[in-house]
Coordinates of N, CA, C and O in Angstrom, one line a residue:
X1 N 288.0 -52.9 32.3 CA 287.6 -51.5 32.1 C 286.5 -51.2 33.1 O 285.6 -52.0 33.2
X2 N 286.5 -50.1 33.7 CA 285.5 -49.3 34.3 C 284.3 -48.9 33.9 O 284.4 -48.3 32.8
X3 N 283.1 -49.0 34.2 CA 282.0 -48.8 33.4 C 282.2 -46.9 33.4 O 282.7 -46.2 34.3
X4 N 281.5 -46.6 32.1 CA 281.5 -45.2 31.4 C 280.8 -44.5 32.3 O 280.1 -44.9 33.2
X5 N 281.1 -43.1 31.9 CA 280.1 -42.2 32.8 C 279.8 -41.3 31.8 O 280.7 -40.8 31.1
X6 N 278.8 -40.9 31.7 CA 277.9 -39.7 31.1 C 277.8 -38.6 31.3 O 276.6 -38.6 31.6
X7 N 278.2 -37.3 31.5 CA 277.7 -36.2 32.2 C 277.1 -35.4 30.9 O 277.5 -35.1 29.8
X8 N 275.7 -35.1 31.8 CA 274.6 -34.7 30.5 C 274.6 -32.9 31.2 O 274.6 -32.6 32.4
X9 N 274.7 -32.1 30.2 CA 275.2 -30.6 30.3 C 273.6 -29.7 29.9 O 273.1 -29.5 28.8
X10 N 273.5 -29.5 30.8 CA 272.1 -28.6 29.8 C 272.2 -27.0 29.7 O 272.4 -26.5 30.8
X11 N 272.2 -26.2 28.6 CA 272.2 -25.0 28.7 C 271.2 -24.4 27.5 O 270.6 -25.1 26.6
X12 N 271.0 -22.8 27.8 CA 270.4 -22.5 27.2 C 270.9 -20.4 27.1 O 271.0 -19.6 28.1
X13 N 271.2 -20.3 25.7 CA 272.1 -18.9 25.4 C 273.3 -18.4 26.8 O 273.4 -17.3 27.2
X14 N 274.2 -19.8 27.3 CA 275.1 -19.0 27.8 C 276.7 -19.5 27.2 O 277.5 -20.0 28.0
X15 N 276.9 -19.4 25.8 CA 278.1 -20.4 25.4 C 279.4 -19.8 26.4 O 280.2 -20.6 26.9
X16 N 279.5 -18.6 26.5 CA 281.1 -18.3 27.4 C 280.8 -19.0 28.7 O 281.8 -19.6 29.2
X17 N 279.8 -19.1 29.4 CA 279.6 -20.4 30.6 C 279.9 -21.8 29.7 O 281.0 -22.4 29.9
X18 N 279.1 -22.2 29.0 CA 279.6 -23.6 28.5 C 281.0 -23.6 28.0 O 281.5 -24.7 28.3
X19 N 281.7 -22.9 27.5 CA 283.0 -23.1 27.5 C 283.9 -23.2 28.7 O 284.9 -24.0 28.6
X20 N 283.7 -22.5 29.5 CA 284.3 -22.5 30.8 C 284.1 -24.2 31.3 O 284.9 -25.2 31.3
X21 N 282.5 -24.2 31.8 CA 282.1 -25.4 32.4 C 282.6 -26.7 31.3 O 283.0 -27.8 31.6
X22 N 282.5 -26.2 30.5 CA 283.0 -28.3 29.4 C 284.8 -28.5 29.6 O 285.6 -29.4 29.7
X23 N 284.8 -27.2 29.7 CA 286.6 -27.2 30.0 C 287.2 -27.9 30.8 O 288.1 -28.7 30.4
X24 N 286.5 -27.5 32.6 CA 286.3 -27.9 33.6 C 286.3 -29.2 33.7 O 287.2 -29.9 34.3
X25 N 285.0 -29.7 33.1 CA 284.6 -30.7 33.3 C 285.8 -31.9 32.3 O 286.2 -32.9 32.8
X26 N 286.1 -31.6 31.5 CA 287.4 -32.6 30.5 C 288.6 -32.7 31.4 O 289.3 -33.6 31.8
X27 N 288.7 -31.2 31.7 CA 290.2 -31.4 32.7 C 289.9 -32.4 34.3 O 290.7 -33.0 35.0
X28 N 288.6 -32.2 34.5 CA 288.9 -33.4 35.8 C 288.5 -34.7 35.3 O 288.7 -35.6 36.2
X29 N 287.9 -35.2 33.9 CA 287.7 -36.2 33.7 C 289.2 -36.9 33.0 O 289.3 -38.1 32.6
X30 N 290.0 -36.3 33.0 CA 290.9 -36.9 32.6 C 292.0 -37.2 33.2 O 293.2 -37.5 32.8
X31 N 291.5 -37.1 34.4 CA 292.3 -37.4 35.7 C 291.5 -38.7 36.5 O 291.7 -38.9 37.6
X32 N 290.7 -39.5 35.8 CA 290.0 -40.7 36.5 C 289.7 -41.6 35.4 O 289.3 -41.3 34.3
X33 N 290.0 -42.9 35.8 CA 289.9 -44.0 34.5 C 289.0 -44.7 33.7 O 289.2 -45.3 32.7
X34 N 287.4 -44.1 34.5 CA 286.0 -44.5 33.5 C 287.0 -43.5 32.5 O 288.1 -42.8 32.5
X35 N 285.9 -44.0 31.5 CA 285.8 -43.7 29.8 C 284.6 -42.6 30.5 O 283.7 -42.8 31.4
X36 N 285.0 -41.4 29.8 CA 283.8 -40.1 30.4 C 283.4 -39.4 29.1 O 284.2 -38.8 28.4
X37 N 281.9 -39.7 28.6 CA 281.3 -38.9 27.9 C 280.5 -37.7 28.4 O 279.8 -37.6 29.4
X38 N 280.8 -36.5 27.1 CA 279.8 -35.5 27.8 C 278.9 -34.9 26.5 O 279.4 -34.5 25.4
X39 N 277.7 -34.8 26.8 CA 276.8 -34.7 26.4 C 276.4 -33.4 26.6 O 276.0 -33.2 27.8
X40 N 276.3 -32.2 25.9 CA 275.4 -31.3 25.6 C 274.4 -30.7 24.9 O 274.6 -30.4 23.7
X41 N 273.0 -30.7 25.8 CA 272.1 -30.3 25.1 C 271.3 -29.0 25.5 O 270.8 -28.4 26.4
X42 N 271.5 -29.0 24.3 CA 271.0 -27.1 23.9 C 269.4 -26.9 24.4 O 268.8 -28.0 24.4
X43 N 269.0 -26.1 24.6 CA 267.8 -26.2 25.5 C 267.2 -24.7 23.9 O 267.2 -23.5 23.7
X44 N 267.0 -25.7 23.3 CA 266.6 -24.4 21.9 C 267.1 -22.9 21.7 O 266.4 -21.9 21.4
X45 N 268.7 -22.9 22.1 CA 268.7 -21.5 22.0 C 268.9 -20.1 21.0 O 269.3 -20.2 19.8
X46 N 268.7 -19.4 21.4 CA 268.5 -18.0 20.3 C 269.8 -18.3 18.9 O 269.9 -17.7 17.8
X47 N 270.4 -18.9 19.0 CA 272.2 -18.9 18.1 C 272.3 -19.8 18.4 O 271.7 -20.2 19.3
X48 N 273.4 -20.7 17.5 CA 273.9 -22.2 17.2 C 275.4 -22.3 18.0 O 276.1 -23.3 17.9
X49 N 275.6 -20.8 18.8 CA 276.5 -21.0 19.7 C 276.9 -22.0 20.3 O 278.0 -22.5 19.9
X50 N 276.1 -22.4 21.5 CA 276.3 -23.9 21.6 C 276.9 -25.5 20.9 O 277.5 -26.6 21.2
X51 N 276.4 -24.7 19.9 CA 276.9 -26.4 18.8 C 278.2 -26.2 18.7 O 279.0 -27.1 18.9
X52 N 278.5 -25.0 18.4 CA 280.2 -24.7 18.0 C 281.1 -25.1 19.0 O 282.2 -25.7 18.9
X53 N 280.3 -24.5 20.6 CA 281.5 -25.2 21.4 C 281.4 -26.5 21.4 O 282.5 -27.0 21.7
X54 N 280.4 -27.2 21.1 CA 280.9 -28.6 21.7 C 281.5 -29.6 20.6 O 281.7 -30.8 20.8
X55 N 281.7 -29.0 19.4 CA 282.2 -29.3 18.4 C 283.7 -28.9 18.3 O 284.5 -29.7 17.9
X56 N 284.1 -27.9 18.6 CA 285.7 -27.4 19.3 C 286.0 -28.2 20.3 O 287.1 -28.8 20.3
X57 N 284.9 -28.5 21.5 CA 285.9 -29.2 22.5 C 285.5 -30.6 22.4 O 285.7 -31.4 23.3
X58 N 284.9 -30.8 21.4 CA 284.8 -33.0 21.0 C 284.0 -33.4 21.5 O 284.1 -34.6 21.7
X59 N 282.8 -32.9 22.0 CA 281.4 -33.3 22.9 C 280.6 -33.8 22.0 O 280.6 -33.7 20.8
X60 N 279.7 -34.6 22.8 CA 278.3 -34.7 21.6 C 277.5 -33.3 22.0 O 277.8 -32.3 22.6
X61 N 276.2 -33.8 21.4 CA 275.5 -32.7 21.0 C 274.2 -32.9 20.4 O 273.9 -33.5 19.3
X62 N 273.5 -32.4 21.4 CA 271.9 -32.3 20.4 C 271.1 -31.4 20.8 O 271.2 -31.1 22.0
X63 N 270.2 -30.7 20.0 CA 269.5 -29.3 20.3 C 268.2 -30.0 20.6 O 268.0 -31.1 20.2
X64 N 267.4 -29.3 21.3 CA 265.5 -29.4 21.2 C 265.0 -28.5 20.4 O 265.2 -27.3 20.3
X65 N 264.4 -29.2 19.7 CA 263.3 -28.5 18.8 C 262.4 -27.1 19.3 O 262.0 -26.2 18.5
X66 N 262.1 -27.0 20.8 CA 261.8 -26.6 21.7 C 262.5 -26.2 22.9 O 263.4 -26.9 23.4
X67 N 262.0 -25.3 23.2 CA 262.8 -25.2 25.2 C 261.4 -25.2 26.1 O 260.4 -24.5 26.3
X68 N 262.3 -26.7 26.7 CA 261.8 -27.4 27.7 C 261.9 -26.9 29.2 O 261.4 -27.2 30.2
X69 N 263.0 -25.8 28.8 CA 263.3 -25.5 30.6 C 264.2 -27.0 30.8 O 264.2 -28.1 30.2
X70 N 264.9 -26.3 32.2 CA 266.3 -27.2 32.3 C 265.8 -28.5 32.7 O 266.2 -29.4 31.9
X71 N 264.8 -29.1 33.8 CA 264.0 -30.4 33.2 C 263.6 -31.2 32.6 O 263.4 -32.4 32.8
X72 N 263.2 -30.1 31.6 CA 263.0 -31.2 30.4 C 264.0 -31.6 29.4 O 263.9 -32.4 28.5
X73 N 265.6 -30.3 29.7 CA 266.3 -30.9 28.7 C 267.2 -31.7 29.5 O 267.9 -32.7 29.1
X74 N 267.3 -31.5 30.5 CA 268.4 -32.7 31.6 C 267.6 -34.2 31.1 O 268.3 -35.2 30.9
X75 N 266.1 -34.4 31.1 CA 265.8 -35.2 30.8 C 265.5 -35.7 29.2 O 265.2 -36.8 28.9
X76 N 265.8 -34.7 28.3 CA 266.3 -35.4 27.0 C 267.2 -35.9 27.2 O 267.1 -37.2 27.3
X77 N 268.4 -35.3 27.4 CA 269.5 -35.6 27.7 C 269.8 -37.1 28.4 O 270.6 -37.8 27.9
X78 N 269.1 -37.4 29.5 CA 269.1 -38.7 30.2 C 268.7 -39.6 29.0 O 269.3 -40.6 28.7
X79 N 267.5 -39.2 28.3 CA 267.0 -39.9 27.5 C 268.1 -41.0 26.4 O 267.8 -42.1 25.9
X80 N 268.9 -40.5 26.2 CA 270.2 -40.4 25.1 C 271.2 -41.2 25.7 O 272.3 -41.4 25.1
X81 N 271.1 -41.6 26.9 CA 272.7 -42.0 27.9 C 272.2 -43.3 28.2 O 271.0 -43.6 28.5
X82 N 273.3 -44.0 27.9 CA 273.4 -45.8 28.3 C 274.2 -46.3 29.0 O 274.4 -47.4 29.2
X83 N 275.0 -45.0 29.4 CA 275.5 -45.7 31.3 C 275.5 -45.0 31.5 O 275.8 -44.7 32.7

């Protein structure tokens, strides 16, 4: 087997973008043989929007208690990934 890949998603109040982009991103990962995880994390936003999509389209998922700005949540995010 191929070692996994991670793609860590950071947004903050745009779910009709994350729906689009996670879409995107499943349909080309399913066209290559790593095992592809995707990770989205919510950058504290205004609505739990967020969680819903990534819970429809089978993602993980973790919010910040805070917003970090895309920096610091790309880097939660890294924080969480083991390949």
């Amino acid at each position: 087997m191929r070692d996994a890949v991670t793609i860590v998603i950071a947004t903050y109040n745009r779910p009709a973008y994350l729906d689009v982009m996670v879409s995107s991103v499943q349909a080309s990962a399913a066209k290559v043989s790593n095992p592809v995880r995707i990770l989205i994390v919510d950058d504290h936003s205004d609505t739990l929007a967020a969680k819903h999509v990534a819970k429809r389209l089978g993602t993980d998922y973790i919010r910040l208690p805070e917003n970090r700005g895309v920096a610091g949540a790309l880097y939660a995010g890294f924080s969480e990934v083991d390949s």
